[in-house]
mmCIF file of C-alpha atoms in Angstrom:
data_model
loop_
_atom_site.group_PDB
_atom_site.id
_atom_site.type_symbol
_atom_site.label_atom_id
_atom_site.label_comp_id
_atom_site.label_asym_id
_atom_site.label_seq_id
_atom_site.Cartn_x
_atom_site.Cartn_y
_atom_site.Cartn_z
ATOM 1 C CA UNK A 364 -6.563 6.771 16.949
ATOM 2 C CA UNK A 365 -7.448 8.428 13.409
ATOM 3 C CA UNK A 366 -7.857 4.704 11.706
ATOM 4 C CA UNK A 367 -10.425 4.101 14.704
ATOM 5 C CA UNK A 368 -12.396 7.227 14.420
ATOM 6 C CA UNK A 369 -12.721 6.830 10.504
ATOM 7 C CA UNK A 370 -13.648 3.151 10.778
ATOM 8 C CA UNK A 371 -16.199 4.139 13.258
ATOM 9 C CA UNK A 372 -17.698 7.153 10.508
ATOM 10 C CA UNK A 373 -17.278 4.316 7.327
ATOM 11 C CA UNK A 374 -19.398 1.382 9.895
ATOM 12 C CA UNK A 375 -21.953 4.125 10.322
ATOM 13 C CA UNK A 376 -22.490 5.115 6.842
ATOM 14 C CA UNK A 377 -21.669 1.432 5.221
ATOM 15 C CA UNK A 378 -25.712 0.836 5.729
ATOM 16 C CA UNK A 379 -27.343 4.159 4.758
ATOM 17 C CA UNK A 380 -24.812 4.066 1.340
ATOM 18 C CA UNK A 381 -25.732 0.199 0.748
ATOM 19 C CA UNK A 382 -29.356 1.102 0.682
ATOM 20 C CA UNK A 383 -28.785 3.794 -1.579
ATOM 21 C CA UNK A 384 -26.689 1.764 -4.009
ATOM 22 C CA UNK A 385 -29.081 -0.968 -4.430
ATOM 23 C CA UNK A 386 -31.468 2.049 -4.888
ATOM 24 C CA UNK A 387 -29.902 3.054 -7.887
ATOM 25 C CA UNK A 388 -29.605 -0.519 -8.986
ATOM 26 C CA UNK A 389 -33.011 -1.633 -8.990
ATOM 27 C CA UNK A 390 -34.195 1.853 -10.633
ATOM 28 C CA UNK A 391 -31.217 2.120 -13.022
ATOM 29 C CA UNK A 392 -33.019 -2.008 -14.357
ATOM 30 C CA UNK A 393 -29.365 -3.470 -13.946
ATOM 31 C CA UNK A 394 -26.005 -3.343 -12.957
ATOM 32 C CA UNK A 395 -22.779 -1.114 -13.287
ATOM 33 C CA UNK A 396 -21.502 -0.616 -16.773
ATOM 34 C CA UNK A 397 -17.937 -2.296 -15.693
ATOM 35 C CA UNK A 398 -16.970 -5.662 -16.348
ATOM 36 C CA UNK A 399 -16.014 -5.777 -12.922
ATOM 37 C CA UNK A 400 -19.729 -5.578 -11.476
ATOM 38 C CA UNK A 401 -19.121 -2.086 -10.093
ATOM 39 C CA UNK A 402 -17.437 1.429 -10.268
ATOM 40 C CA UNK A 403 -15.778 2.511 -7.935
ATOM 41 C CA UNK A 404 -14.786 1.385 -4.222
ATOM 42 C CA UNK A 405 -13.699 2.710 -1.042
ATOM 43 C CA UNK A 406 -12.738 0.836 2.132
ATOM 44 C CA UNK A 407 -9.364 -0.217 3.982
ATOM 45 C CA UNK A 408 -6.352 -1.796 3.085
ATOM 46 C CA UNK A 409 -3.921 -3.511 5.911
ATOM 47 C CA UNK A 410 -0.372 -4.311 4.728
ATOM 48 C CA UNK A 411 2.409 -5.809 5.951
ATOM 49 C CA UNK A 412 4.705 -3.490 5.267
ATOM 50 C CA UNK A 413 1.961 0.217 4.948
ATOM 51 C CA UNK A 414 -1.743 0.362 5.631
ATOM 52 C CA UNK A 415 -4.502 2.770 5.535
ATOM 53 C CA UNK A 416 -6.904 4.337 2.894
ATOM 54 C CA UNK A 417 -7.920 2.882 -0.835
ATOM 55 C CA UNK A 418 -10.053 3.872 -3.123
ATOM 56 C CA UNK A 419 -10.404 2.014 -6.961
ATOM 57 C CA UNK A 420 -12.348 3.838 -9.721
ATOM 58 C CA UNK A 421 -12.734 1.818 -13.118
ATOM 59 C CA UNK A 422 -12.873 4.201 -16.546
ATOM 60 C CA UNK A 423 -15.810 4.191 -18.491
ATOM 61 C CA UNK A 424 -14.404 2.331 -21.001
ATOM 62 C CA UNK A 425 -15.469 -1.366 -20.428
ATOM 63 C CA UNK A 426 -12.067 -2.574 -20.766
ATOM 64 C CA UNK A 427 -11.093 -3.123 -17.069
ATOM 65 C CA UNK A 428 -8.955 -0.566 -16.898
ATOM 66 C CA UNK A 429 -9.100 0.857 -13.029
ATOM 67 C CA UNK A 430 -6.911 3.561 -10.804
ATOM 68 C CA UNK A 431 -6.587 3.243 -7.348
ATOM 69 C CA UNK A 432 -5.045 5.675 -4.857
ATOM 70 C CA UNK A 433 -3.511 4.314 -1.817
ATOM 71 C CA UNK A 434 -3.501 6.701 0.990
ATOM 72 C CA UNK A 435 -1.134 5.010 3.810
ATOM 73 C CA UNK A 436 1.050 4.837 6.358
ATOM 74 C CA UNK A 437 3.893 2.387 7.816
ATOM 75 C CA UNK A 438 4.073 0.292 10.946
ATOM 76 C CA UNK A 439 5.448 2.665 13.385
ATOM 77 C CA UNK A 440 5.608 5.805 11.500
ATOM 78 C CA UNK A 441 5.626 9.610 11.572
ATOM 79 C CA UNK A 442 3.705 10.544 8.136
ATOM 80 C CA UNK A 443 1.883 9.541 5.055
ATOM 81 C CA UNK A 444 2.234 7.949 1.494
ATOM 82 C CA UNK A 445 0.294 8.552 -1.818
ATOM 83 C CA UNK A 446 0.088 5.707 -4.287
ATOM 84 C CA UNK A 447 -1.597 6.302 -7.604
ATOM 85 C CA UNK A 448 -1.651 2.988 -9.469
ATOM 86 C CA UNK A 449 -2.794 2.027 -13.131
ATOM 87 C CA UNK A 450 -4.603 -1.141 -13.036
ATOM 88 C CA UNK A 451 -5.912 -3.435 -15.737
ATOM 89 C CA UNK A 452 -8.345 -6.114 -14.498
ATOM 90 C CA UNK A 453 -9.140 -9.558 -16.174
ATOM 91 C CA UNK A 454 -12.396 -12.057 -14.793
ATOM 92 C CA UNK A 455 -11.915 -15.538 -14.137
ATOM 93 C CA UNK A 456 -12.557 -18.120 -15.925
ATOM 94 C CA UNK A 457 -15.779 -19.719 -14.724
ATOM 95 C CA UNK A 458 -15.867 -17.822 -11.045
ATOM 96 C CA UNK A 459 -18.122 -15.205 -11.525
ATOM 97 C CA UNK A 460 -17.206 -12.063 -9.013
ATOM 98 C CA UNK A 461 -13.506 -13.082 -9.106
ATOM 99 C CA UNK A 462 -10.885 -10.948 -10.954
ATOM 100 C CA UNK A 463 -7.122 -11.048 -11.782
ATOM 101 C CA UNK A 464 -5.712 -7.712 -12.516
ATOM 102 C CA UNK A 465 -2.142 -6.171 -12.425
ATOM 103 C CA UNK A 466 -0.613 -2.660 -12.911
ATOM 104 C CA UNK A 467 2.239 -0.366 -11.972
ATOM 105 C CA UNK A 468 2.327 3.341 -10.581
ATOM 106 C CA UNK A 469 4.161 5.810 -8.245
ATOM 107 C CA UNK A 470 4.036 6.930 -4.915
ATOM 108 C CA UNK A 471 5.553 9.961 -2.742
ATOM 109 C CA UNK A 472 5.027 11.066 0.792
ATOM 110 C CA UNK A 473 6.992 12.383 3.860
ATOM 111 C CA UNK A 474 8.504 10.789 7.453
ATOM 112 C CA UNK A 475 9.234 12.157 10.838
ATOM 113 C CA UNK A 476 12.281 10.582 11.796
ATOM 114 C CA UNK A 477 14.326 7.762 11.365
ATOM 115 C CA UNK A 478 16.609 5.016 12.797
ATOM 116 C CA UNK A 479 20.294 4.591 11.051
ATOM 117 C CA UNK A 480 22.965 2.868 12.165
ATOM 118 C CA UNK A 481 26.701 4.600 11.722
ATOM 119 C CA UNK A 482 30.315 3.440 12.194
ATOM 120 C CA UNK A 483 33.439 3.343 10.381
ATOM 121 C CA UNK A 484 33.795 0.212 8.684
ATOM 122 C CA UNK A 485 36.088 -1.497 6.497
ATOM 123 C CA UNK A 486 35.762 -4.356 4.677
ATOM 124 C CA UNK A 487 38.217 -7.589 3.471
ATOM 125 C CA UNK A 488 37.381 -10.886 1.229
ATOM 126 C CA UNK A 489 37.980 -12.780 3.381
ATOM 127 C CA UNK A 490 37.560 -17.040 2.839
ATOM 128 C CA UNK A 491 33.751 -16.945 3.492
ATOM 129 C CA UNK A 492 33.066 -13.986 1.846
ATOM 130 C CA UNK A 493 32.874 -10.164 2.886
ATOM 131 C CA UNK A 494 34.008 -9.614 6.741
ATOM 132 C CA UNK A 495 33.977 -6.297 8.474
ATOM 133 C CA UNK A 496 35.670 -4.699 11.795
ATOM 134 C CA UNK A 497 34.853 -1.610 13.041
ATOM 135 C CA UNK A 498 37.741 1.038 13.254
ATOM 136 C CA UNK A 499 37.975 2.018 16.344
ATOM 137 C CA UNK A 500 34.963 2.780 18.885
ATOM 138 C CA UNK A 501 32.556 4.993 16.710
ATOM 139 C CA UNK A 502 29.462 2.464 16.242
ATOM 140 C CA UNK A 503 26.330 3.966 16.928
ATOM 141 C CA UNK A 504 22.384 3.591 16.662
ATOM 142 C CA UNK A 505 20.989 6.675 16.052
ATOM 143 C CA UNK A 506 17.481 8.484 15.551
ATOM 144 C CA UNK A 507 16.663 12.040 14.642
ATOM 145 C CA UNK A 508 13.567 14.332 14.498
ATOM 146 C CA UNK A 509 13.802 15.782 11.029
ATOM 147 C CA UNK A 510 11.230 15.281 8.189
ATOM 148 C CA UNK A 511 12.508 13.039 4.816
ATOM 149 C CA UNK A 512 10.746 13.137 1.859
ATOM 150 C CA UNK A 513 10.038 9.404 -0.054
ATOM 151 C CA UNK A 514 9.335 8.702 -3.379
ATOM 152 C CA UNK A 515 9.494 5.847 -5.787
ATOM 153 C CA UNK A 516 7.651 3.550 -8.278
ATOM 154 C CA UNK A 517 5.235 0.642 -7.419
ATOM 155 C CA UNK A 518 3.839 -2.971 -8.771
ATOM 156 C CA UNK A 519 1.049 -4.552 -7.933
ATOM 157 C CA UNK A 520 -0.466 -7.877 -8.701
ATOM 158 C CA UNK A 521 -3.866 -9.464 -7.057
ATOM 159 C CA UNK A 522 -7.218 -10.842 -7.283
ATOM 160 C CA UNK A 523 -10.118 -9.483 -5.823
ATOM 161 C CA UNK A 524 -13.885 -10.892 -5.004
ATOM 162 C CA UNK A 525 -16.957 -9.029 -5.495
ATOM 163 C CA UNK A 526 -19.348 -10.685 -3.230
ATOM 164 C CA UNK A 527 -22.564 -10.964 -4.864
ATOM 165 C CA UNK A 528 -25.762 -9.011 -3.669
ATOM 166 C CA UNK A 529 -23.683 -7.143 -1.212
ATOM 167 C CA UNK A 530 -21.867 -4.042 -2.002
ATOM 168 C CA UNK A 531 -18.761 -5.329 -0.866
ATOM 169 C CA UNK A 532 -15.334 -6.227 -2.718
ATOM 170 C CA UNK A 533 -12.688 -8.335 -0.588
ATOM 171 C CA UNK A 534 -9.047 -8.106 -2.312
ATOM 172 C CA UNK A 535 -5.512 -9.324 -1.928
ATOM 173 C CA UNK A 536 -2.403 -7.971 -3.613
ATOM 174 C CA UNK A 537 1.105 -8.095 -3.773
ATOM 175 C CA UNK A 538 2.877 -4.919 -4.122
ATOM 176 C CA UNK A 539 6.585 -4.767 -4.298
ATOM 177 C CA UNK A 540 7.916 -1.196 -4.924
ATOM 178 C CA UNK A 541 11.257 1.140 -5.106
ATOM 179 C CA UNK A 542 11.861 4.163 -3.063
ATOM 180 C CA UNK A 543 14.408 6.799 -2.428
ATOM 181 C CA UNK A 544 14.628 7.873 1.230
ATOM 182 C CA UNK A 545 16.709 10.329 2.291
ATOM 183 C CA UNK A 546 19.774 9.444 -0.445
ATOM 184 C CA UNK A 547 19.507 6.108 -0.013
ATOM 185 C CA UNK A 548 17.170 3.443 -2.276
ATOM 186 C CA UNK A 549 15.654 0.160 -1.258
ATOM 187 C CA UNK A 550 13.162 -2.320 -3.032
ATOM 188 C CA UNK A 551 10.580 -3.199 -0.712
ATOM 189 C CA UNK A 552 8.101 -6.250 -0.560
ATOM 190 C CA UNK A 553 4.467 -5.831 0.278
ATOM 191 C CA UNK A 554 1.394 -7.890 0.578
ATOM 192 C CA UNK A 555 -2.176 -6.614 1.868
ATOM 193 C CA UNK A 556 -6.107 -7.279 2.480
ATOM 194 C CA UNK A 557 -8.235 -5.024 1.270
ATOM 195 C CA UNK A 558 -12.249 -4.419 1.948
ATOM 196 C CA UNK A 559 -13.957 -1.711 0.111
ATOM 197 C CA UNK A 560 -17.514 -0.690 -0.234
ATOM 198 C CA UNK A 561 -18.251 -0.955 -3.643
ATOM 199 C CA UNK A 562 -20.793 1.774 -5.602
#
C-alpha cells in the first residue's frame, strides 16, 4: 500500500518537475555538466530478489563517477534495506544515451521475522555423495516474531538508457551481494528494472 501511495505522489509531480527541468535547460543554453546527460535521478527499482526506492547522483567531476542509494525491501518481508553503492559509468560506443557502468558498496537494514527449518541431523558419504537421516522425530518448520538485523557488501553491474528529450533514464542491473542474517551468511543473486526521473 506505501509503494502505491508514493507512485501515485511521483505520477503527480513527474509533469510539474519535467517542465521545470527543461526550464532550467533551455535558460541554463545546454545540458548537464555529466557525461551521462544528467545529474541526478530518482524513480523505482523492481528486483527479483528486493525492490523499492533509488536515487543516483553523479559528482561534479566529469569522470562518471555516480552514488546511488537503494532504499528497498524483499518479496514478502517485514522491514527495509539501505544500499549505498559507488558507481563508475562508461558511454557506449556509437549509442548515444546508452551507458555501461559498474561499482561495489554496502548495505544494512532490519527484518520482522523469519522462516528456519530445525532438526537433528547427521550426515554419512555415502556412494552418491552426502546423505542425511533425521535422529529421531524433532524436524520442524518454524517462524518467529523477533526483529534481525542484516548487513553485507554489494556488486552491481548494468547499463542504463537516457531517453533523449525526456527526462527519463530506463536501467537494468545485476546485483549479486553478501549478507549476514542473524549468524548465518548467504551470497545472494539479484537482477532489477529501474525508471528514474532524471534532473
Amino acid at each position: 500500500m506505501r509503494y502505491l501511495r508514493f507512485t501515485v505522489l511521483l505520477l503527480l509531480l513527474l509533469p510539474g518537475l519535467a517542465a521545470n527541468a527543461q526550464s532550467k535547460k533551455k535558460s541554463s543554453g545546454g545540458g548537464s555538466s555529466s557525461s551521462s546527460g544528467y545529474n541526478t535521478g530518482i524513480g523505482l527499482r523492481g528486483g527479483g530478489w528486493s525492490s523499492g526506492l533509488t536515487i543516483k547522483h553523479f559528482l561534479g567531476s566529469g569522470k562518471g563517477v555516480a552514488i546511488e542509494g537503494l532504499l528497498t525491501t524483499e518479496y514478502k518481508a517485514r522491514g527495509a534495506r539501505l544500499t549505498i553503492l559507488g558507481e563508475k559509468h562508461m558511454g557506449v560506443a556509437d549509442i548515444k544515451g546508452l551507458q555501461f557502468y559498474y561499482g561495489a558498496g554496502f548495505h544494512a537494514g532490519s527484518y520482522q521475522g523469519r522462516y528456519y527449518f530445525a532438526d537433528e541431523r547427521y550426515y554419512y558419504n555415502g556412494r552418491n555423495g552426502d546423505v542425511y537421516f533425521l535422529k529421531g522425530n524433532k524436524a520442524g518448520y518454524y517462524y518467529d516474531e523477533n526483529t534481525y538485523l542484516a548487513i553485507g557488501a554489494d556488486l552491481i553491474a548494468g547499463l542504463e538508457y537516457k531517453l533523449p528529450d525526456l527526462p527519463f533514464v530506463v536501467g537494468v542491473d545485476y546485483k549479486p551481494f553478501f549478507e549476514v542474517f542473524h549468524g548465518y551468511t548467504g551470497f545472494y543473486n539479484d537482477a532489477a528494472v529501474s525508471l528514474r526521473f532524471t534532473f
